[in-house]
Coordinates of C-alpha atoms in Angstrom, one line a residue:
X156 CA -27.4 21.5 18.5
X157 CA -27.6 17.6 18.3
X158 CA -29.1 15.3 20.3
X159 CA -26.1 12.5 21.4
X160 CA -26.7 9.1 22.8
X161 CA -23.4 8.3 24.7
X162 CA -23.7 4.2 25.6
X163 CA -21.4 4.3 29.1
X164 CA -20.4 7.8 29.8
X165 CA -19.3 7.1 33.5
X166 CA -15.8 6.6 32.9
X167 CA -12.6 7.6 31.0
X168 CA -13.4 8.0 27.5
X169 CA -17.2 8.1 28.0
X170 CA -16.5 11.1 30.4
X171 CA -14.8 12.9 28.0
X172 CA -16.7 12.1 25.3
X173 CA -19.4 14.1 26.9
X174 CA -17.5 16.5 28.2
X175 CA -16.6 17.1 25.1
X176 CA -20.0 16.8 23.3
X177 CA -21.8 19.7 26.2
X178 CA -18.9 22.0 25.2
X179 CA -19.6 21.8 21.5
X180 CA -23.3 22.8 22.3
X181 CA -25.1 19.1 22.2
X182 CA -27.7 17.9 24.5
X183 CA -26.2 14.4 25.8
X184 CA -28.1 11.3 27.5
X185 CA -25.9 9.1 28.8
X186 CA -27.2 5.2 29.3
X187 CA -25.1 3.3 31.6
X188 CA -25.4 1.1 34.9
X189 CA -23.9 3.7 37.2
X190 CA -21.2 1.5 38.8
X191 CA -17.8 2.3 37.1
X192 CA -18.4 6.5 37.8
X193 CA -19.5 9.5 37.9
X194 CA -21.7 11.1 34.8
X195 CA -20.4 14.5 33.8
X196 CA -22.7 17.2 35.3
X197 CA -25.0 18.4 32.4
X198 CA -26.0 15.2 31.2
X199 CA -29.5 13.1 31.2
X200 CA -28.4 9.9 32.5
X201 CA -30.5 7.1 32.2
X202 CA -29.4 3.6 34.6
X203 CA -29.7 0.5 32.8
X204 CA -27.8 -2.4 31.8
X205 CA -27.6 -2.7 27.9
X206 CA -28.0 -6.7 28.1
X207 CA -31.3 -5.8 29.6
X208 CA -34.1 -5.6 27.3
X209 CA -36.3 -4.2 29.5
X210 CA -33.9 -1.7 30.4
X211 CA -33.3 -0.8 26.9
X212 CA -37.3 -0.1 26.4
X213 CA -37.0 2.3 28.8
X214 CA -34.0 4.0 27.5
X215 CA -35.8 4.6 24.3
X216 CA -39.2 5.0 25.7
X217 CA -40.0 8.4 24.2
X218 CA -36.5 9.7 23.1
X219 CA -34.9 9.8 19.8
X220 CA -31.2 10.9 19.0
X221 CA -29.1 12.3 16.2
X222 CA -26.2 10.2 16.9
X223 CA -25.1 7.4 19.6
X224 CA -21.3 7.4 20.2
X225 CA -20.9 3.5 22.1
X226 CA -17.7 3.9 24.4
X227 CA -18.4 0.6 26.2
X228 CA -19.3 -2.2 23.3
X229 CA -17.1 -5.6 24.2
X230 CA -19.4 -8.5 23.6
X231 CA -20.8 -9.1 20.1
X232 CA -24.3 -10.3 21.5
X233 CA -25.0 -7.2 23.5
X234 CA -23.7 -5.3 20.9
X235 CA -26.1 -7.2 18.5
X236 CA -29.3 -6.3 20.9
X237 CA -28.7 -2.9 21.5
X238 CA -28.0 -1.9 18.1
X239 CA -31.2 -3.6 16.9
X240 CA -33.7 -1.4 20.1
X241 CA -31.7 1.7 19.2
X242 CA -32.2 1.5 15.4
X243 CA -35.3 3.1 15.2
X244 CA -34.1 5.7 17.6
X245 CA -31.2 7.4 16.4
X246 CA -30.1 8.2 12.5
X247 CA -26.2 7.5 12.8
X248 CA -24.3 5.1 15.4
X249 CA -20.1 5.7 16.0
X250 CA -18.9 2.6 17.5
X251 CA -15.1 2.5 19.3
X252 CA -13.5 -0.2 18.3
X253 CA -9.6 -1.0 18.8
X254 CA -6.3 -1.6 16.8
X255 CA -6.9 -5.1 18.3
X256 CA -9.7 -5.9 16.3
X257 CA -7.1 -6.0 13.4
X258 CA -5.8 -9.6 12.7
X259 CA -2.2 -8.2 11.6
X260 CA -1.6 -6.1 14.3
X261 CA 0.6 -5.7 16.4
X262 CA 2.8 -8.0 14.1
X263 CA 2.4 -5.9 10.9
X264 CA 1.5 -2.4 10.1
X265 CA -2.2 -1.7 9.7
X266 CA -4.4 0.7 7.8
X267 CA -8.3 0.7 7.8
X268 CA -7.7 -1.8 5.1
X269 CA -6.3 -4.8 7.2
X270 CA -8.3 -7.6 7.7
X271 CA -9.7 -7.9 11.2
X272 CA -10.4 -11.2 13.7
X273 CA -13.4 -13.4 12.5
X274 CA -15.8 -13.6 14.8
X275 CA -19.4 -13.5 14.5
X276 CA -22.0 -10.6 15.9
X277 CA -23.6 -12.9 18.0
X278 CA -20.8 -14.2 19.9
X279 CA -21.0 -14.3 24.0
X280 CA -18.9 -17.2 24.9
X281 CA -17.7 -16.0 28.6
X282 CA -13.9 -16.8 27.7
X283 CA -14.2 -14.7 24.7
X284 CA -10.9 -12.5 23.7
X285 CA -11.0 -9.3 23.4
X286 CA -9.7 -8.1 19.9
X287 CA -11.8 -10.4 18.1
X288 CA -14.8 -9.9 20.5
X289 CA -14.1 -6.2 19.2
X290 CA -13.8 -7.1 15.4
X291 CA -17.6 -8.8 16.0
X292 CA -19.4 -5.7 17.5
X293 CA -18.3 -3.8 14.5
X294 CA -20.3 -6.4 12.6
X295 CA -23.1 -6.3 14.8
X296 CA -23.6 -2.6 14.5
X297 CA -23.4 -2.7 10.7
X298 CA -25.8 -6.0 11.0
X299 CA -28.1 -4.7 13.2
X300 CA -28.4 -0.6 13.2
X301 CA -30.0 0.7 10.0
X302 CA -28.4 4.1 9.5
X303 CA -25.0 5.3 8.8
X304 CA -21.9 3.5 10.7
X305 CA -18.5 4.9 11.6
X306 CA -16.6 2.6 13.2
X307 CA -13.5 4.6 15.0
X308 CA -10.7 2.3 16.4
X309 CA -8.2 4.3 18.6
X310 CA -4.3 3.2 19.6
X311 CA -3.4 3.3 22.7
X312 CA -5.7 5.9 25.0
X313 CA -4.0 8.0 27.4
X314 CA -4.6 11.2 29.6
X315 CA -5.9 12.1 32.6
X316 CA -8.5 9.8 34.5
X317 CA -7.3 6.8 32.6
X318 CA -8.6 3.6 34.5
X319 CA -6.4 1.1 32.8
X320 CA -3.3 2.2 34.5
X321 CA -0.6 2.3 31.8
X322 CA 0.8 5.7 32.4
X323 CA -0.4 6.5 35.9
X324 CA 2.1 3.5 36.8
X325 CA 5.0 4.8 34.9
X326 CA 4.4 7.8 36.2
X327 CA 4.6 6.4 39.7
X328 CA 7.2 3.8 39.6
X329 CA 9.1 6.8 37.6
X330 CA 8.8 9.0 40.4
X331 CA 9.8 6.3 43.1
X332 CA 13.1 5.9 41.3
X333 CA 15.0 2.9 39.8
X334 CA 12.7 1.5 37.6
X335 CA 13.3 -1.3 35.4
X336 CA 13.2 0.2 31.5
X337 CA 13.4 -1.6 28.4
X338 CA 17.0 -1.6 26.4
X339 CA 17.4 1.9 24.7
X340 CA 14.0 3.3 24.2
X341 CA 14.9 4.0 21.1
X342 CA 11.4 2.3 19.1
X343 CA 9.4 5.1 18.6
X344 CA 5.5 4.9 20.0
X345 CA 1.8 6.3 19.2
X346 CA -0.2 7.7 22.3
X347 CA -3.7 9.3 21.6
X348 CA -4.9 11.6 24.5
X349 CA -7.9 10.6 25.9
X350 CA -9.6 14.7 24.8
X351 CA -8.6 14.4 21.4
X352 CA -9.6 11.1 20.4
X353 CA -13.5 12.6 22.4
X354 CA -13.2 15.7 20.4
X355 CA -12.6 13.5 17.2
X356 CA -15.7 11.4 18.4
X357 CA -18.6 14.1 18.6
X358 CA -17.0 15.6 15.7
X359 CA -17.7 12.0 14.0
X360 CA -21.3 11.9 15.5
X361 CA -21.7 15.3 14.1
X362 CA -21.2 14.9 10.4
X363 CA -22.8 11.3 9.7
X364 CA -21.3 9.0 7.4
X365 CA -20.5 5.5 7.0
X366 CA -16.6 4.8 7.6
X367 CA -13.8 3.4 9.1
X368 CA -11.1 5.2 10.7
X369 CA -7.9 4.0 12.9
X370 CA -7.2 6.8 15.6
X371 CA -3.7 7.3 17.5
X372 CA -1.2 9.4 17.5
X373 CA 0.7 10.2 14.2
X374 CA 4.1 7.7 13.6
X375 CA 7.3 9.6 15.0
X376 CA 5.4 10.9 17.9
X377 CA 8.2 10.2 20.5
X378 CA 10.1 7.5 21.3
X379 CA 10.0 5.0 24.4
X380 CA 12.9 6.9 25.8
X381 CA 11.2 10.4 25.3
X382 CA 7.9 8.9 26.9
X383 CA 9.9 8.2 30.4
X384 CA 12.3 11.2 30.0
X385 CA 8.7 13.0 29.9
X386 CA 7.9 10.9 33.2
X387 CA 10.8 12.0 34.9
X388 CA 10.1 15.8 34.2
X389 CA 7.0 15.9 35.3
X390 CA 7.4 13.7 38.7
X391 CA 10.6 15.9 39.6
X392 CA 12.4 12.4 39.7
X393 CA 16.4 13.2 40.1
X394 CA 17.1 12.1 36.6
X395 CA 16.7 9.8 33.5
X396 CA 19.7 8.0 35.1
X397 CA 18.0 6.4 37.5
X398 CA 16.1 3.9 35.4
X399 CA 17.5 1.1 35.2
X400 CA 18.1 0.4 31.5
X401 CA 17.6 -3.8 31.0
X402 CA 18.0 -4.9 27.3
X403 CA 15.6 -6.9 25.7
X404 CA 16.5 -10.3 25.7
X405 CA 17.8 -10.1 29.3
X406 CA 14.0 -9.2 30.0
X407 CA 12.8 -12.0 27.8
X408 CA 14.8 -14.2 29.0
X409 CA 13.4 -13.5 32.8
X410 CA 10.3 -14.2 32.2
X411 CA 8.9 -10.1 31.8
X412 CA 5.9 -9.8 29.7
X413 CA 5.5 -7.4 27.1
X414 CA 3.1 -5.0 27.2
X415 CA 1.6 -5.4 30.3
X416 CA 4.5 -5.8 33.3
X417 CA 6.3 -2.7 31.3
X418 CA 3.6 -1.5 30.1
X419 CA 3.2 -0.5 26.7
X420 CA 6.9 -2.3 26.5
X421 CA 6.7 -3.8 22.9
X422 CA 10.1 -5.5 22.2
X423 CA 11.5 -5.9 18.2
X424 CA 10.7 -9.4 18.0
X425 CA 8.6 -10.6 15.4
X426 CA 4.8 -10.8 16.9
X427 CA 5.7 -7.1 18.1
X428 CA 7.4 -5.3 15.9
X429 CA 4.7 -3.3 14.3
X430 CA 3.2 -2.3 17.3
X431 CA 3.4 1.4 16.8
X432 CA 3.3 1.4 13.1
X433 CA -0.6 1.9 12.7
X434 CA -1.7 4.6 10.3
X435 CA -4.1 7.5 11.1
X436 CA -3.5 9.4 8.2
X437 CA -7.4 9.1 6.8
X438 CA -8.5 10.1 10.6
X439 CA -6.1 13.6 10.8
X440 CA -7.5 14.1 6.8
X441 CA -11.1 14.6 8.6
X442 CA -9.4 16.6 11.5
X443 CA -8.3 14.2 13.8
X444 CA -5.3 16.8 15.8
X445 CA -2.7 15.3 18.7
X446 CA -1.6 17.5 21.2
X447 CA 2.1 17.0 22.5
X448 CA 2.9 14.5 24.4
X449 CA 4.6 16.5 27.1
X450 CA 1.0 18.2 27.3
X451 CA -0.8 15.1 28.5
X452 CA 1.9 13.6 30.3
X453 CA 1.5 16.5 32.8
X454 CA -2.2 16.5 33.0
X455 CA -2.2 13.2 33.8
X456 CA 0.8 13.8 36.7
X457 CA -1.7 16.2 37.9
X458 CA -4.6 14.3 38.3
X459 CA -2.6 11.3 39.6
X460 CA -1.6 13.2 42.4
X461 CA -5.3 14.4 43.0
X462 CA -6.4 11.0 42.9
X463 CA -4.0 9.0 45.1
X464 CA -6.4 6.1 45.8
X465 CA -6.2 5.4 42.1
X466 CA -5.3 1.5 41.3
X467 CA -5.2 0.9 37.4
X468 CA -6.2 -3.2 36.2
X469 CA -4.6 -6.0 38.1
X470 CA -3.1 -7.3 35.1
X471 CA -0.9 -4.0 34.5
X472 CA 2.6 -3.5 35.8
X473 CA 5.1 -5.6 37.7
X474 CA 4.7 -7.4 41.1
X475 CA 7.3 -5.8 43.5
X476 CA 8.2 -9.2 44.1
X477 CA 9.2 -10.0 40.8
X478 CA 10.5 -7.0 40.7
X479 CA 12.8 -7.0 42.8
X480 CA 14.5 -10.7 41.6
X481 CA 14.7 -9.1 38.1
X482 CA 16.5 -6.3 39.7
X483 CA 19.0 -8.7 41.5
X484 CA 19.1 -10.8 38.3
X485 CA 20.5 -7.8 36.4
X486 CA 23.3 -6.3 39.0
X487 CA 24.5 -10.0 39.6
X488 CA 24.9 -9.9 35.4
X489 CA 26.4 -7.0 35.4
X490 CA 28.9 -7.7 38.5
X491 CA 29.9 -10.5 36.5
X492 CA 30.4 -8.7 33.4
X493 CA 32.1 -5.9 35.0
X494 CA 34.5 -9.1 37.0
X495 CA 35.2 -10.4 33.4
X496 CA 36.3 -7.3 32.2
X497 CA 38.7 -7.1 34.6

């Protein structure tokens, strides 16, 4: 048994992380402000706020850990402050970074190799973005934490309790029928489910060692059109048919923004073509597994429809609004095409 230091804990990934952590046999503290969540039953939680010295002295007052997995690092300076309190505290630190930290991505393909964002471990700057606020807290762990460092940087996280919203609203507009969809779904995609990427975590904290590893799903997975078709199972929508299947530059042209207003929608242009081509080979050689796709798509249905008051991040999906002009944009194209034709 191990002694883990989760840093957040409350939420998504932090949950399962120590879910995943009591179930492997660990004794887990959990050190977050209490505001985002619940804490998994089992755990010591500690309330603090990591920019607060004081409240980081208290943390530590007393305790010592094997391992600290850090779910929740976003701004270099915090980063920077906590790592230098908890250094004399814990032996090993696992720090979750993100494909965004990687300069090349998601315009090129990236292994643990690519160069990432330059941006320095003490940055705080309030307007500061966050891939290369990422690629500095990986510098501020390695610059500030004396002990071994394993920097993990997932793909896109999915799965049940997700609180950025990505699938839960697929899985909802899906359901409601007629959705707008990107051209023919053909570009395949790499989603990591939320238990595996934990499970890979604690097993991370558990055998220490300096590192870098990108973690997603492996390339081929499924493809954008299997993802919804997925959707559409699980929801009981009528059928695949009723999305409405826009191509690329029609959407472009209108003004929809990648990623985020179809989200997850990376179109074959050039600053998003390599999107889903991130490598995770070195991660599965140390036991990183995926379950299916199908698998977490349901689980995900399932908790959705136990959690109806769920609202992902502003920023994610479409306005009905604009929504609804795209929509009428398209038929009038299409009544005009067909009108043509004849």
């Amino acid at each position: 048994m191990s002694r883990i230091l989760i840093l957040g804990g409350s939420v998504f990934l932090g949950q399962a992380v120590a879910e995943a952590a009591l179930r492997r046999g660990h004794k887990v503290t959990t050190f977050n402000r209490g505001r985002s969540g619940t804490d998994v039953e089992g755990v010591e939680t500690v309330r603090g706020d990591r920019d607060e010295p004081g409240d980081l002295e208290r943390l530590v007052a007393g305790r010592r850990w094997d391992a600290i997995v850090d779910t929740c690092g976003f701004v270099p300076r915090s980063v920077s402050t906590g790592a230098a309190v908890l250094s004399s505290h814990a032996d090993h630190y696992v720090f979750v970074s993100s494909v965004s930290a990687f300069q090349d991505w998601p315009a090129h393909p990236i292994d643990e190799r690519s160069p990432r964002w330059d941006c320095a471990s003490d940055a705080d700057e309030p307007d500061g973005t966050y891939g290369p606020y990422k690629a500095g807290c990986e510098r501020a762990v390695r610059e500030h934490f004396v002990g071994t460092v394993c920097v993990v940087s997932p793909g896109i996280i999915v799965g049940p309790g997700e609180n950025v919203g990505r699938l839960p609203w697929w899985l909802r507009r899906v359901a409601a029928g007629g959705a707008p969809a990107p051209g023919t779904g053909d570009r395949e995609i790499q989603l990591i489910d939320v238990r595996d990427l934990a499970e890979f975590l604690v097993s991370r904290a558990e055998r220490p060692a300096d590192g870098d590893l990108l973690a997603t799903a492996p390339l081929g997975q499924a493809t954008f059109a299997e993802w919804l078709a997925l959707c559409t199972e699980v929801t009981g929508a009528q059928s695949g048919e009723d999305l409405m299947r826009m191509d690329e530059d029609f959407l472009l042209e209108q003004g929809v923004a990648p990623w985020t207003e179809l989200p997850l929608w990376a179109p074959a242009r050039a600053d998003w073509r390599h999107a889903w081509s991130v490598s995770s080979a070195a991660a599965f050689a140390e036991g990183l597994t995926c379950r299916p796709l199908a698998e977490t798509v349901a689980d995900t249905w399932e908790w959705l429809r136990r959690t109806p008051e769920f609202r992902g991040k502003p920023k994610i999906g479409m306005d009905p609004a604009k929504e609804r002009r795209l929509v009428a944009a398209w038929r009038a194209r299409e009544a005009g095409r067909g009108e043509a034709a004849g």
